[in-house]
Amino acid sequence: MNAFLPQALEKQWEWFDLCHPDWRFVAKHELHRKHGDVFAVISPGCLSVEVADAEVAAEIISRSRYDFVKPTWPYSLLNLFGDNVLSSGGATWRRHRKATASQFSNTIHKQAWTKSLVLGQELLSIWTNNHATVSTVANIAPDLEFLVLRVILSVGYGATAHLNYRTDVSGVPDTGRTSRFAAAMDQVLSNLTKLLMLPNRVLKHGPSHWQSVYESATDVRTFLEDLIWTETQKQKRNLTVAGDSQEANNVLSGLVRQGICSPKGENGREEQSHLSDEEVMGNIFILAFAGAVSTADSLKYSLVLMALHPDIQEWLIQDIEEAINSSGEDTTNPLEWKEETVLSRLVAPYCVMLETLRHYPPVTGINKSTGDKEQLVTFNGSLVLLAEDVNVNMSLTALHHNPKYWGKNALVYCPQNWDTRCACDWAESTSNAPEMSDTTAGTPHVRNPVKGSFLAFSDGARGCLGKRFAQVEFVAILTLIFRQYRVELAVRETESLEDVRRRTQMILDNSASTPTLSLQTPVPLQFMRRN
């Protein structure tokens, strides 16, 4: 808007930039460059503070949850299938967090690695017509979403089945109940905005597509109820035979088993530390939603960006080659790669994930509130008093593009900057930082940016539960693809390569939050089998 205004009026109309629904993604650090790394937005409805200073962001996130609370009302709509760790607060949240966080064990992560390779290989066979030399995929989005979802359903729910893509993709219809559930869950996640915004009675009696979404949500609820009941009976039988020493083999079984083994209080009743069946249902749905959507979007962005930057893709391929060849594993059969010997060697794929998340995080802001008390924070060496009921928003896209931490080329996509074996364009304080000491993927040679400057996984007590799960899944799938293929932008007969590159960059720039940040237009890609 400001581009069309006379210079004298431009400053008066700067507020108009904030009216864009994705203004943080569009503006990145630009508004903070004009107004400072911390500025206030005052409106009749509320007072908000926008933060692009890493020290302030780190302090707010690390402070007691009683100082800066996470407003739960925006997430209450996500209680589609029951209360969960994302939508709850206070003592209820602590109970949800304790129950869910303990389920992400090394066993679960190893299963995520193995299942990602198995299902990823099936997808590659479908995309490339059984590994043809050259294949074009018009839209990678729905298949990647389905792939990531199937990994989560298998490892998280124990709903094991082959990928068996929808009939219009593979030509092979699948009538198995697990696959019908996966298709229903896929439709629920793809149409989550409708389910969140429209009452069931409107969906049920609306247009045919709305009715289909309503029926899918009903099918998902029925399947989850049956799954929980079946798992409960199974766990009771197992406990009778083997006691409580067995380790849960998926997230659902762990949550159910936790409820069965809940300790007894003095009055003989179970202490309310476990989750009810409805809360188990709410959590396994929200874990599927958060995991499937964010990981699939990161993979979509990464494949497009690798096609857009062939020099970076070549660096990625060379690193994968060196990692696989030095692992001692069978280099010709990805299904034989072991997580414990291969994953820690895959530096470049992990760097690609981090850099993609720096530019395209699933959410563009982390919202906190001062609640009913005034709070003090430190900014530029001075204490600043924030009044009660002030919204404090950590702008991820502003933090992730702040030249103070990421250097003068902060807007440039460059995964090599994360690799300690490569030269770095970041600011001196960031580029000289030690390697990540808390890299949950177990990958060495990865730079650790200034605390608070990179928040794609959030941080603190309410940080991402499935961080390592997502890292393992992403690295496995990306490695699998580029170990066997190069990816290029598909060029139409009427276009030049430069035209396609410009169009692709425009599609990336026009990403929107629906509800997580994602591509709004498909980018056709060509898969070239490597020698």
PDB file of C-alpha atoms in Angstrom, residues 53-205:
ATOM      1  CA  ASP A  53      15.420  -9.063  19.711  1.00  0.00           C
ATOM      2  CA  ALA A  54      16.903 -12.461  20.568  1.00  0.00           C
ATOM      3  CA  GLU A  55      17.803 -11.538  24.155  1.00  0.00           C
ATOM      4  CA  VAL A  56      14.264 -10.380  24.906  1.00  0.00           C
ATOM      5  CA  ALA A  57      12.725 -13.400  23.153  1.00  0.00           C
ATOM      6  CA  ALA A  58      14.972 -15.837  25.033  1.00  0.00           C
ATOM      7  CA  GLU A  59      14.173 -14.188  28.364  1.00  0.00           C
ATOM      8  CA  ILE A  60      10.417 -14.272  27.817  1.00  0.00           C
ATOM      9  CA  ILE A  61      10.400 -17.902  26.709  1.00  0.00           C
ATOM     10  CA  SER A  62      12.719 -19.068  29.489  1.00  0.00           C
ATOM     11  CA  ARG A  63      10.927 -17.187  32.269  1.00  0.00           C
ATOM     12  CA  SER A  64       8.437 -18.949  34.512  1.00  0.00           C
ATOM     13  CA  ARG A  65       5.207 -19.903  32.775  1.00  0.00           C
ATOM     14  CA  TYR A  66       3.477 -17.825  35.456  1.00  0.00           C
ATOM     15  CA  ASP A  67       5.250 -14.643  34.270  1.00  0.00           C
ATOM     16  CA  PHE A  68       4.492 -14.857  30.561  1.00  0.00           C
ATOM     17  CA  VAL A  69       1.565 -17.149  29.906  1.00  0.00           C
ATOM     18  CA  LYS A  70       0.523 -18.652  26.610  1.00  0.00           C
ATOM     19  CA  PRO A  71      -3.033 -17.580  25.732  1.00  0.00           C
ATOM     20  CA  THR A  72      -5.002 -20.770  25.155  1.00  0.00           C
ATOM     21  CA  TRP A  73      -8.195 -19.301  23.694  1.00  0.00           C
ATOM     22  CA  PRO A  74      -6.828 -19.158  20.102  1.00  0.00           C
ATOM     23  CA  TYR A  75      -6.151 -22.907  20.325  1.00  0.00           C
ATOM     24  CA  SER A  76      -9.447 -23.946  21.905  1.00  0.00           C
ATOM     25  CA  LEU A  77     -10.811 -24.512  18.399  1.00  0.00           C
ATOM     26  CA  LEU A  78      -8.314 -27.378  18.080  1.00  0.00           C
ATOM     27  CA  ASN A  79     -10.251 -29.394  20.667  1.00  0.00           C
ATOM     28  CA  LEU A  80     -11.950 -31.179  17.776  1.00  0.00           C
ATOM     29  CA  PHE A  81     -11.501 -34.578  19.374  1.00  0.00           C
ATOM     30  CA  GLY A  82     -10.716 -33.633  22.974  1.00  0.00           C
ATOM     31  CA  ASP A  83      -8.548 -31.433  25.200  1.00  0.00           C
ATOM     32  CA  ASN A  84      -4.854 -31.635  24.359  1.00  0.00           C
ATOM     33  CA  VAL A  85      -1.398 -30.375  25.203  1.00  0.00           C
ATOM     34  CA  LEU A  86      -1.617 -27.515  22.686  1.00  0.00           C
ATOM     35  CA  SER A  87      -4.959 -26.054  23.765  1.00  0.00           C
ATOM     36  CA  SER A  88      -4.667 -26.447  27.545  1.00  0.00           C
ATOM     37  CA  GLY A  89      -3.033 -24.279  30.199  1.00  0.00           C
ATOM     38  CA  GLY A  90      -2.069 -24.273  33.866  1.00  0.00           C
ATOM     39  CA  ALA A  91      -2.242 -27.522  35.833  1.00  0.00           C
ATOM     40  CA  THR A  92      -4.171 -29.215  33.030  1.00  0.00           C
ATOM     41  CA  TRP A  93      -1.382 -28.426  30.571  1.00  0.00           C
ATOM     42  CA  ARG A  94       1.263 -29.792  32.963  1.00  0.00           C
ATOM     43  CA  ARG A  95      -0.644 -33.067  33.151  1.00  0.00           C
ATOM     44  CA  HIS A  96      -0.923 -33.255  29.345  1.00  0.00           C
ATOM     45  CA  ARG A  97       2.733 -32.322  28.888  1.00  0.00           C
ATOM     46  CA  LYS A  98       3.968 -34.915  31.367  1.00  0.00           C
ATOM     47  CA  ALA A  99       1.912 -37.657  29.736  1.00  0.00           C
ATOM     48  CA  THR A 100       2.809 -36.854  26.121  1.00  0.00           C
ATOM     49  CA  ALA A 101       6.475 -35.822  26.400  1.00  0.00           C
ATOM     50  CA  SER A 102       7.487 -39.147  27.914  1.00  0.00           C
ATOM     51  CA  GLN A 103       6.251 -41.050  24.843  1.00  0.00           C
ATOM     52  CA  PHE A 104       8.940 -39.768  22.451  1.00  0.00           C
ATOM     53  CA  SER A 105      11.621 -42.346  23.222  1.00  0.00           C
ATOM     54  CA  ASN A 106      14.632 -43.500  21.209  1.00  0.00           C
ATOM     55  CA  THR A 107      12.590 -46.552  20.194  1.00  0.00           C
ATOM     56  CA  ILE A 108       9.942 -44.292  18.653  1.00  0.00           C
ATOM     57  CA  HIS A 109      12.578 -42.261  16.800  1.00  0.00           C
ATOM     58  CA  LYS A 110      14.204 -45.390  15.366  1.00  0.00           C
ATOM     59  CA  GLN A 111      10.797 -46.521  14.139  1.00  0.00           C
ATOM     60  CA  ALA A 112      10.280 -43.095  12.553  1.00  0.00           C
ATOM     61  CA  TRP A 113      13.587 -43.494  10.675  1.00  0.00           C
ATOM     62  CA  THR A 114      12.762 -46.978   9.406  1.00  0.00           C
ATOM     63  CA  LYS A 115       9.166 -46.228   8.444  1.00  0.00           C
ATOM     64  CA  SER A 116      10.174 -42.986   6.674  1.00  0.00           C
ATOM     65  CA  LEU A 117      12.607 -44.930   4.482  1.00  0.00           C
ATOM     66  CA  VAL A 118      10.104 -47.706   3.687  1.00  0.00           C
ATOM     67  CA  LEU A 119       7.179 -45.424   2.837  1.00  0.00           C
ATOM     68  CA  GLY A 120       9.429 -42.848   1.182  1.00  0.00           C
ATOM     69  CA  GLN A 121      10.776 -45.501  -1.177  1.00  0.00           C
ATOM     70  CA  GLU A 122       7.218 -46.479  -2.094  1.00  0.00           C
ATOM     71  CA  LEU A 123       6.434 -42.853  -2.883  1.00  0.00           C
ATOM     72  CA  LEU A 124       9.514 -42.502  -5.084  1.00  0.00           C
ATOM     73  CA  SER A 125       8.449 -45.601  -7.034  1.00  0.00           C
ATOM     74  CA  ILE A 126       5.043 -44.029  -7.633  1.00  0.00           C
ATOM     75  CA  TRP A 127       6.402 -40.599  -8.542  1.00  0.00           C
ATOM     76  CA  THR A 128       8.971 -42.011 -10.966  1.00  0.00           C
ATOM     77  CA  ASN A 129       6.961 -44.865 -12.492  1.00  0.00           C
ATOM     78  CA  ASN A 130       9.160 -47.500 -10.865  1.00  0.00           C
ATOM     79  CA  HIS A 131      12.327 -45.419 -11.058  1.00  0.00           C
ATOM     80  CA  ALA A 132      12.244 -44.170 -14.632  1.00  0.00           C
ATOM     81  CA  THR A 133      15.146 -41.992 -15.752  1.00  0.00           C
ATOM     82  CA  VAL A 134      13.072 -38.800 -15.932  1.00  0.00           C
ATOM     83  CA  SER A 135       9.673 -38.183 -14.336  1.00  0.00           C
ATOM     84  CA  THR A 136       7.583 -35.061 -13.766  1.00  0.00           C
ATOM     85  CA  VAL A 137       5.335 -34.567 -10.735  1.00  0.00           C
ATOM     86  CA  ALA A 138       2.835 -31.751 -11.204  1.00  0.00           C
ATOM     87  CA  ASN A 139       2.036 -31.333  -7.511  1.00  0.00           C
ATOM     88  CA  ILE A 140       4.178 -32.862  -4.770  1.00  0.00           C
ATOM     89  CA  ALA A 141       2.078 -31.413  -1.935  1.00  0.00           C
ATOM     90  CA  PRO A 142      -0.730 -33.968  -1.404  1.00  0.00           C
ATOM     91  CA  ASP A 143       1.592 -36.957  -1.689  1.00  0.00           C
ATOM     92  CA  LEU A 144       4.145 -35.576   0.771  1.00  0.00           C
ATOM     93  CA  GLU A 145       1.344 -34.758   3.205  1.00  0.00           C
ATOM     94  CA  PHE A 146       0.029 -38.306   2.871  1.00  0.00           C
ATOM     95  CA  LEU A 147       3.514 -39.798   3.254  1.00  0.00           C
ATOM     96  CA  VAL A 148       4.290 -37.898   6.461  1.00  0.00           C
ATOM     97  CA  LEU A 149       0.833 -38.675   7.827  1.00  0.00           C
ATOM     98  CA  ARG A 150       1.299 -42.405   7.187  1.00  0.00           C
ATOM     99  CA  VAL A 151       4.614 -42.378   9.061  1.00  0.00           C
ATOM    100  CA  ILE A 152       2.905 -40.728  12.033  1.00  0.00           C
ATOM    101  CA  LEU A 153      -0.081 -43.093  11.925  1.00  0.00           C
ATOM    102  CA  SER A 154       2.261 -46.074  11.883  1.00  0.00           C
ATOM    103  CA  VAL A 155       4.705 -44.940  14.565  1.00  0.00           C
ATOM    104  CA  GLY A 156       2.260 -42.911  16.634  1.00  0.00           C
ATOM    105  CA  TYR A 157      -0.882 -45.032  16.422  1.00  0.00           C
ATOM    106  CA  GLY A 158       0.421 -48.463  15.499  1.00  0.00           C
ATOM    107  CA  ALA A 159      -1.811 -48.320  12.395  1.00  0.00           C
ATOM    108  CA  THR A 160       0.651 -50.105  10.131  1.00  0.00           C
ATOM    109  CA  ALA A 161      -0.060 -50.418   6.422  1.00  0.00           C
ATOM    110  CA  HIS A 162       1.671 -49.814   3.121  1.00  0.00           C
ATOM    111  CA  LEU A 163       1.393 -46.404   1.552  1.00  0.00           C
ATOM    112  CA  ASN A 164      -1.164 -47.376  -1.117  1.00  0.00           C
ATOM    113  CA  TYR A 165      -1.821 -43.874  -2.349  1.00  0.00           C
ATOM    114  CA  ARG A 166      -5.217 -42.728  -3.427  1.00  0.00           C
ATOM    115  CA  THR A 167      -6.562 -44.297  -6.602  1.00  0.00           C
ATOM    116  CA  ASP A 168      -6.031 -41.147  -8.657  1.00  0.00           C
ATOM    117  CA  VAL A 169      -2.308 -41.246  -7.831  1.00  0.00           C
ATOM    118  CA  SER A 170      -1.319 -44.902  -7.893  1.00  0.00           C
ATOM    119  CA  GLY A 171      -4.170 -46.473  -9.838  1.00  0.00           C
ATOM    120  CA  VAL A 172      -4.490 -49.089  -7.092  1.00  0.00           C
ATOM    121  CA  PRO A 173      -7.597 -48.720  -4.920  1.00  0.00           C
ATOM    122  CA  ASP A 174      -7.158 -49.661  -1.273  1.00  0.00           C
ATOM    123  CA  THR A 175     -10.159 -50.868   0.671  1.00  0.00           C
ATOM    124  CA  GLY A 176      -8.293 -51.622   3.924  1.00  0.00           C
ATOM    125  CA  ARG A 177      -9.714 -49.958   7.006  1.00  0.00           C
ATOM    126  CA  THR A 178      -6.378 -48.445   8.023  1.00  0.00           C
ATOM    127  CA  SER A 179      -6.004 -46.813   4.634  1.00  0.00           C
ATOM    128  CA  ARG A 180      -9.575 -45.500   4.759  1.00  0.00           C
ATOM    129  CA  PHE A 181      -8.727 -43.977   8.123  1.00  0.00           C
ATOM    130  CA  ALA A 182      -5.572 -42.415   6.664  1.00  0.00           C
ATOM    131  CA  ALA A 183      -7.595 -40.952   3.791  1.00  0.00           C
ATOM    132  CA  ALA A 184     -10.178 -39.577   6.243  1.00  0.00           C
ATOM    133  CA  MET A 185      -7.444 -38.082   8.439  1.00  0.00           C
ATOM    134  CA  ASP A 186      -5.794 -36.621   5.343  1.00  0.00           C
ATOM    135  CA  GLN A 187      -9.053 -34.894   4.395  1.00  0.00           C
ATOM    136  CA  VAL A 188      -9.560 -33.616   7.952  1.00  0.00           C
ATOM    137  CA  LEU A 189      -6.075 -32.077   8.030  1.00  0.00           C
ATOM    138  CA  SER A 190      -6.485 -30.627   4.524  1.00  0.00           C
ATOM    139  CA  ASN A 191      -9.789 -28.998   5.474  1.00  0.00           C
ATOM    140  CA  LEU A 192      -9.005 -28.075   9.050  1.00  0.00           C
ATOM    141  CA  THR A 193      -9.993 -24.431   8.562  1.00  0.00           C
ATOM    142  CA  LYS A 194     -13.540 -25.446   7.594  1.00  0.00           C
ATOM    143  CA  LEU A 195     -13.812 -27.771  10.594  1.00  0.00           C
ATOM    144  CA  LEU A 196     -12.559 -25.065  12.941  1.00  0.00           C
ATOM    145  CA  MET A 197     -14.729 -22.250  11.619  1.00  0.00           C
ATOM    146  CA  LEU A 198     -18.007 -23.924  10.650  1.00  0.00           C
ATOM    147  CA  PRO A 199     -20.453 -25.673  13.038  1.00  0.00           C
ATOM    148  CA  ASN A 200     -21.071 -29.374  12.419  1.00  0.00           C
ATOM    149  CA  ARG A 201     -24.697 -28.757  11.487  1.00  0.00           C
ATOM    150  CA  VAL A 202     -23.578 -26.376   8.710  1.00  0.00           C
ATOM    151  CA  LEU A 203     -21.036 -28.870   7.368  1.00  0.00           C
ATOM    152  CA  LYS A 204     -23.504 -31.747   7.591  1.00  0.00           C
ATOM    153  CA  HIS A 205     -26.167 -29.973   5.518  1.00  0.00           C
TER     154      HIS A 205
END
